[in-house]
Amino acid sequence: MNSKNRITYLDMAKGAGIILMITGHLTGSLQAIDFKPYFSPLYQFIASFHMPLFFIISGILLRLTGEEEKEMGLIVLRKARTLLLPYASFSLIYFTINICTCLFQPDLLQFSDLWRFFIYSVTLRGVSVLWFLPALFLGEILFLWCRKRMDKQALITLFCVTGLLVFFFSPLFGSSVWEESLLLMAAGALLHALARGLLACSFLLVGYLAAEAVTAGEKRSFAGFLLGAAMLVATGFLGSLNGSVDLNYMVFGNYFLYMVCACLGSFGVILVCKHIPPSRLLLFYGCNSLVIMATHMEFKVMLHTIRFSYWLNQYVTRAKEWVLYATMAVFMTVVLMGIVWLFDHWLYFLIGKRRPERRYKISEER
């Protein structure tokens, strides 16, 4: 949707999703430094729904923008520009960073390991967090192609079946057989990418079907906020029962429980964001979700955030733990603002933009 027609609370929900993603990655890194008993439950809660949230929001937007009514060729070109071009750009940047690591820190990465990164990039499996972009591209293109040819009932049947098939075969993607040769590695990576795209269709369908219900009613209400909060609490409880999951590596635990958590948590976040006042912080993270997702780890932002925060924390005498996490939040946000500004004003062509434009003006039109 263009900047004039954006729905504020969906951007805020994306912002909440990105913050949850960063929190999950931080939690994973901090466990090796200073393990806390709440790290594991927090990570399980976040992982249970934070990536499906983005697919579900995309499904809502597909319905609201009437994408299935547009010409398929134009859709593919536009999606390639906004998803595959950033994917290619950041993949190249990542590869350059990895080459520098091989040269200057050979104890961390060997040149022989670069084949894996190359294969993962060209097969659309993706390196690090970049897996999400081709998964969304493949999912949206396949979903819209099927929607043009099927009614809703057939679409529901199709993507319920494909979702179950992906779950049934998901253990194969973790098999060591794919490591036996470069050819097998490429085949496994390609199948992995296609499987993610199929699973993305299931979440896109959920958002597509729920779009009218989600966007019904424009007024904020405390009851709506409480319902969203209750859904998040339920997600936390059910997520703890299902254990650790990871959509990237196709680890779901109990598939039905995973889908329930994914939907409950996603709609919980959307409802909470819909029924709270607009937040500039959430909008910043939501409107810049692509750049923030792609840079917060591989650009070493998270690494330097942790180092700086622990260095500063040694001089804190009270509430050390709270100050540590607050420092991380502020430091990372400031650094990411600088990176976003760089891409908005100088490197916009790498993320599919024709000219630098970004406005963070909050509109009360919801």
mmCIF file of C-alpha atoms in Angstrom, residues 47-231:
data_model
loop_
_atom_site.group_PDB
_atom_site.id
_atom_site.type_symbol
_atom_site.label_atom_id
_atom_site.label_comp_id
_atom_site.label_asym_id
_atom_site.label_seq_id
_atom_site.Cartn_x
_atom_site.Cartn_y
_atom_site.Cartn_z
ATOM 1 C CA ALA A 47 9.298 -17.936 18.170
ATOM 2 C CA SER A 48 5.788 -19.375 18.384
ATOM 3 C CA PHE A 49 4.297 -16.590 16.251
ATOM 4 C CA HIS A 50 6.605 -13.692 15.355
ATOM 5 C CA MET A 51 7.431 -14.811 11.776
ATOM 6 C CA PRO A 52 3.897 -16.011 10.902
ATOM 7 C CA LEU A 53 2.785 -12.522 11.983
ATOM 8 C CA PHE A 54 4.463 -10.977 8.923
ATOM 9 C CA PHE A 55 2.901 -13.493 6.540
ATOM 10 C CA ILE A 56 -0.537 -12.975 8.057
ATOM 11 C CA ILE A 57 -0.237 -9.188 7.757
ATOM 12 C CA SER A 58 0.803 -9.644 4.132
ATOM 13 C CA GLY A 59 -2.287 -11.807 3.568
ATOM 14 C CA ILE A 60 -4.486 -9.079 5.054
ATOM 15 C CA LEU A 61 -2.923 -6.511 2.713
ATOM 16 C CA LEU A 62 -3.380 -8.790 -0.309
ATOM 17 C CA ARG A 63 -7.103 -8.781 0.383
ATOM 18 C CA LEU A 64 -7.375 -5.077 1.141
ATOM 19 C CA THR A 65 -5.478 -4.035 -1.993
ATOM 20 C CA GLY A 66 -7.341 -6.457 -4.277
ATOM 21 C CA GLU A 67 -4.113 -7.945 -5.599
ATOM 22 C CA GLU A 68 -5.822 -10.920 -7.259
ATOM 23 C CA GLU A 69 -7.587 -8.532 -9.635
ATOM 24 C CA LYS A 70 -4.309 -7.217 -11.062
ATOM 25 C CA GLU A 71 -2.363 -8.650 -13.978
ATOM 26 C CA MET A 72 -0.087 -11.483 -12.879
ATOM 27 C CA GLY A 73 2.903 -10.283 -14.866
ATOM 28 C CA LEU A 74 2.807 -6.856 -13.225
ATOM 29 C CA ILE A 75 2.441 -8.458 -9.798
ATOM 30 C CA VAL A 76 5.525 -10.613 -10.344
ATOM 31 C CA LEU A 77 7.600 -7.642 -11.521
ATOM 32 C CA ARG A 78 6.550 -5.480 -8.576
ATOM 33 C CA LYS A 79 7.107 -8.232 -6.021
ATOM 34 C CA ALA A 80 10.500 -8.991 -7.550
ATOM 35 C CA ARG A 81 11.490 -5.334 -7.203
ATOM 36 C CA THR A 82 10.344 -4.997 -3.604
ATOM 37 C CA LEU A 83 11.403 -8.448 -2.347
ATOM 38 C CA LEU A 84 13.935 -10.144 -4.617
ATOM 39 C CA LEU A 85 15.984 -7.040 -5.375
ATOM 40 C CA PRO A 86 16.590 -6.358 -1.641
ATOM 41 C CA TYR A 87 17.262 -10.076 -1.225
ATOM 42 C CA ALA A 88 19.932 -10.010 -3.942
ATOM 43 C CA SER A 89 21.433 -6.762 -2.620
ATOM 44 C CA PHE A 90 21.758 -7.918 0.972
ATOM 45 C CA SER A 91 22.923 -11.396 -0.100
ATOM 46 C CA LEU A 92 25.780 -9.744 -1.982
ATOM 47 C CA ILE A 93 26.588 -7.555 1.026
ATOM 48 C CA TYR A 94 26.540 -10.592 3.319
ATOM 49 C CA PHE A 95 28.841 -12.478 0.940
ATOM 50 C CA THR A 96 31.267 -9.555 0.921
ATOM 51 C CA ILE A 97 31.222 -9.442 4.725
ATOM 52 C CA ASN A 98 31.917 -13.194 4.837
ATOM 53 C CA ILE A 99 34.889 -12.818 2.476
ATOM 54 C CA CYS A 100 36.315 -10.122 4.747
ATOM 55 C CA THR A 101 35.781 -12.425 7.726
ATOM 56 C CA CYS A 102 37.715 -15.195 5.945
ATOM 57 C CA LEU A 103 40.562 -12.781 5.270
ATOM 58 C CA PHE A 104 40.828 -11.092 8.638
ATOM 59 C CA GLN A 105 39.285 -13.622 11.055
ATOM 60 C CA PRO A 106 40.030 -17.062 9.546
ATOM 61 C CA ASP A 107 39.399 -18.703 12.917
ATOM 62 C CA LEU A 108 35.718 -17.757 12.569
ATOM 63 C CA LEU A 109 35.152 -18.631 8.899
ATOM 64 C CA GLN A 110 37.085 -20.521 6.222
ATOM 65 C CA PHE A 111 36.953 -19.898 2.467
ATOM 66 C CA SER A 112 35.674 -23.458 2.013
ATOM 67 C CA ASP A 113 32.552 -22.448 3.937
ATOM 68 C CA LEU A 114 31.663 -19.813 1.336
ATOM 69 C CA TRP A 115 30.215 -22.459 -0.966
ATOM 70 C CA ARG A 116 27.382 -22.985 1.493
ATOM 71 C CA PHE A 117 26.556 -19.285 1.597
ATOM 72 C CA PHE A 118 26.683 -19.073 -2.197
ATOM 73 C CA ILE A 119 24.400 -22.099 -2.683
ATOM 74 C CA TYR A 120 21.940 -20.898 -0.062
ATOM 75 C CA SER A 121 21.773 -17.491 -1.733
ATOM 76 C CA VAL A 122 21.242 -18.587 -5.354
ATOM 77 C CA THR A 123 18.685 -21.285 -4.449
ATOM 78 C CA LEU A 124 16.617 -18.732 -2.468
ATOM 79 C CA ARG A 125 17.027 -20.639 0.769
ATOM 80 C CA GLY A 126 18.716 -17.492 2.052
ATOM 81 C CA VAL A 127 21.524 -16.739 4.458
ATOM 82 C CA SER A 128 20.599 -15.731 8.020
ATOM 83 C CA VAL A 129 17.364 -13.713 8.212
ATOM 84 C CA LEU A 130 17.162 -13.207 4.439
ATOM 85 C CA TRP A 131 15.205 -16.461 4.074
ATOM 86 C CA PHE A 132 12.025 -14.513 4.767
ATOM 87 C CA LEU A 133 12.133 -12.426 1.554
ATOM 88 C CA PRO A 134 12.074 -15.263 -1.023
ATOM 89 C CA ALA A 135 9.615 -17.186 1.161
ATOM 90 C CA LEU A 136 7.230 -14.224 1.046
ATOM 91 C CA PHE A 137 7.836 -13.725 -2.688
ATOM 92 C CA LEU A 138 7.181 -17.375 -3.547
ATOM 93 C CA GLY A 139 4.232 -17.539 -1.179
ATOM 94 C CA GLU A 140 2.513 -14.422 -2.527
ATOM 95 C CA ILE A 141 3.045 -15.325 -6.188
ATOM 96 C CA LEU A 142 1.775 -18.891 -5.688
ATOM 97 C CA PHE A 143 -1.135 -17.737 -3.533
ATOM 98 C CA LEU A 144 -2.296 -15.106 -6.037
ATOM 99 C CA TRP A 145 -1.863 -17.473 -8.987
ATOM 100 C CA CYS A 146 -4.086 -20.038 -7.256
ATOM 101 C CA ARG A 147 -6.591 -17.392 -6.096
ATOM 102 C CA LYS A 148 -7.158 -16.305 -9.687
ATOM 103 C CA ARG A 149 -8.132 -19.869 -10.567
ATOM 104 C CA MET A 150 -9.887 -21.146 -7.448
ATOM 105 C CA ASP A 151 -12.732 -20.175 -5.168
ATOM 106 C CA LYS A 152 -12.130 -19.733 -1.443
ATOM 107 C CA GLN A 153 -13.217 -23.258 -0.506
ATOM 108 C CA ALA A 154 -10.802 -24.857 -2.962
ATOM 109 C CA LEU A 155 -8.062 -22.514 -1.790
ATOM 110 C CA ILE A 156 -8.625 -23.486 1.843
ATOM 111 C CA THR A 157 -8.518 -27.187 0.973
ATOM 112 C CA LEU A 158 -5.377 -26.811 -1.129
ATOM 113 C CA PHE A 159 -3.285 -24.903 1.389
ATOM 114 C CA CYS A 160 -4.452 -26.963 4.358
ATOM 115 C CA VAL A 161 -3.241 -30.065 2.523
ATOM 116 C CA THR A 162 0.053 -28.497 1.421
ATOM 117 C CA GLY A 163 0.663 -27.218 4.956
ATOM 118 C CA LEU A 164 0.246 -30.725 6.337
ATOM 119 C CA LEU A 165 2.529 -32.144 3.653
ATOM 120 C CA VAL A 166 5.230 -29.597 4.464
ATOM 121 C CA PHE A 167 4.972 -30.553 8.134
ATOM 122 C CA PHE A 168 5.092 -34.271 7.323
ATOM 123 C CA PHE A 169 8.278 -33.907 5.271
ATOM 124 C CA SER A 170 9.871 -31.193 7.418
ATOM 125 C CA PRO A 171 12.197 -33.634 9.298
ATOM 126 C CA LEU A 172 13.901 -34.387 5.981
ATOM 127 C CA PHE A 173 15.290 -30.864 5.771
ATOM 128 C CA GLY A 174 17.398 -31.456 8.862
ATOM 129 C CA SER A 175 18.907 -34.664 7.483
ATOM 130 C CA SER A 176 22.682 -34.887 7.105
ATOM 131 C CA VAL A 177 22.250 -36.392 3.619
ATOM 132 C CA TRP A 178 22.154 -32.884 2.132
ATOM 133 C CA GLU A 179 25.720 -32.300 3.344
ATOM 134 C CA GLU A 180 27.264 -35.162 1.376
ATOM 135 C CA SER A 181 27.929 -33.132 -1.773
ATOM 136 C CA LEU A 182 27.460 -29.640 -3.197
ATOM 137 C CA LEU A 183 24.825 -30.963 -5.607
ATOM 138 C CA LEU A 184 22.791 -32.486 -2.780
ATOM 139 C CA MET A 185 23.246 -29.305 -0.774
ATOM 140 C CA ALA A 186 21.836 -27.269 -3.657
ATOM 141 C CA ALA A 187 18.904 -29.673 -4.117
ATOM 142 C CA GLY A 188 18.106 -29.619 -0.402
ATOM 143 C CA ALA A 189 18.353 -25.831 -0.242
ATOM 144 C CA LEU A 190 16.014 -25.426 -3.222
ATOM 145 C CA LEU A 191 13.457 -27.830 -1.728
ATOM 146 C CA HIS A 192 13.734 -25.995 1.583
ATOM 147 C CA ALA A 193 12.995 -22.668 -0.101
ATOM 148 C CA LEU A 194 9.990 -24.098 -1.971
ATOM 149 C CA ALA A 195 8.633 -25.699 1.206
ATOM 150 C CA ARG A 196 8.812 -22.370 3.029
ATOM 151 C CA GLY A 197 6.957 -20.725 0.172
ATOM 152 C CA LEU A 198 4.194 -23.342 0.379
ATOM 153 C CA LEU A 199 3.904 -22.910 4.135
ATOM 154 C CA ALA A 200 3.791 -19.137 3.677
ATOM 155 C CA CYS A 201 0.674 -19.665 1.562
ATOM 156 C CA SER A 202 -1.131 -21.140 4.578
ATOM 157 C CA PHE A 203 -0.433 -18.028 6.659
ATOM 158 C CA LEU A 204 -1.247 -15.707 3.760
ATOM 159 C CA LEU A 205 -4.578 -17.501 3.462
ATOM 160 C CA VAL A 206 -5.294 -16.958 7.167
ATOM 161 C CA GLY A 207 -4.661 -13.232 6.817
ATOM 162 C CA TYR A 208 -6.580 -13.033 3.549
ATOM 163 C CA LEU A 209 -9.684 -14.670 5.040
ATOM 164 C CA ALA A 210 -9.523 -12.622 8.246
ATOM 165 C CA ALA A 211 -8.909 -9.238 6.585
ATOM 166 C CA GLU A 212 -12.475 -7.947 6.768
ATOM 167 C CA ALA A 213 -12.923 -9.038 10.378
ATOM 168 C CA VAL A 214 -9.600 -7.503 11.430
ATOM 169 C CA THR A 215 -10.279 -4.153 9.786
ATOM 170 C CA ALA A 216 -13.953 -3.928 10.833
ATOM 171 C CA GLY A 217 -14.583 -1.035 13.208
ATOM 172 C CA GLU A 218 -12.308 1.963 13.387
ATOM 173 C CA LYS A 219 -12.638 3.077 16.998
ATOM 174 C CA ARG A 220 -10.176 2.006 19.643
ATOM 175 C CA SER A 221 -11.670 0.163 22.596
ATOM 176 C CA PHE A 222 -10.373 -1.220 25.877
ATOM 177 C CA ALA A 223 -12.302 -4.453 25.240
ATOM 178 C CA GLY A 224 -10.429 -4.947 21.962
ATOM 179 C CA PHE A 225 -7.123 -4.343 23.709
ATOM 180 C CA LEU A 226 -7.991 -6.865 26.435
ATOM 181 C CA LEU A 227 -8.965 -9.459 23.831
ATOM 182 C CA GLY A 228 -5.618 -9.033 22.069
ATOM 183 C CA ALA A 229 -3.737 -9.209 25.358
ATOM 184 C CA ALA A 230 -5.650 -12.362 26.350
ATOM 185 C CA MET A 231 -4.729 -13.967 23.023
#
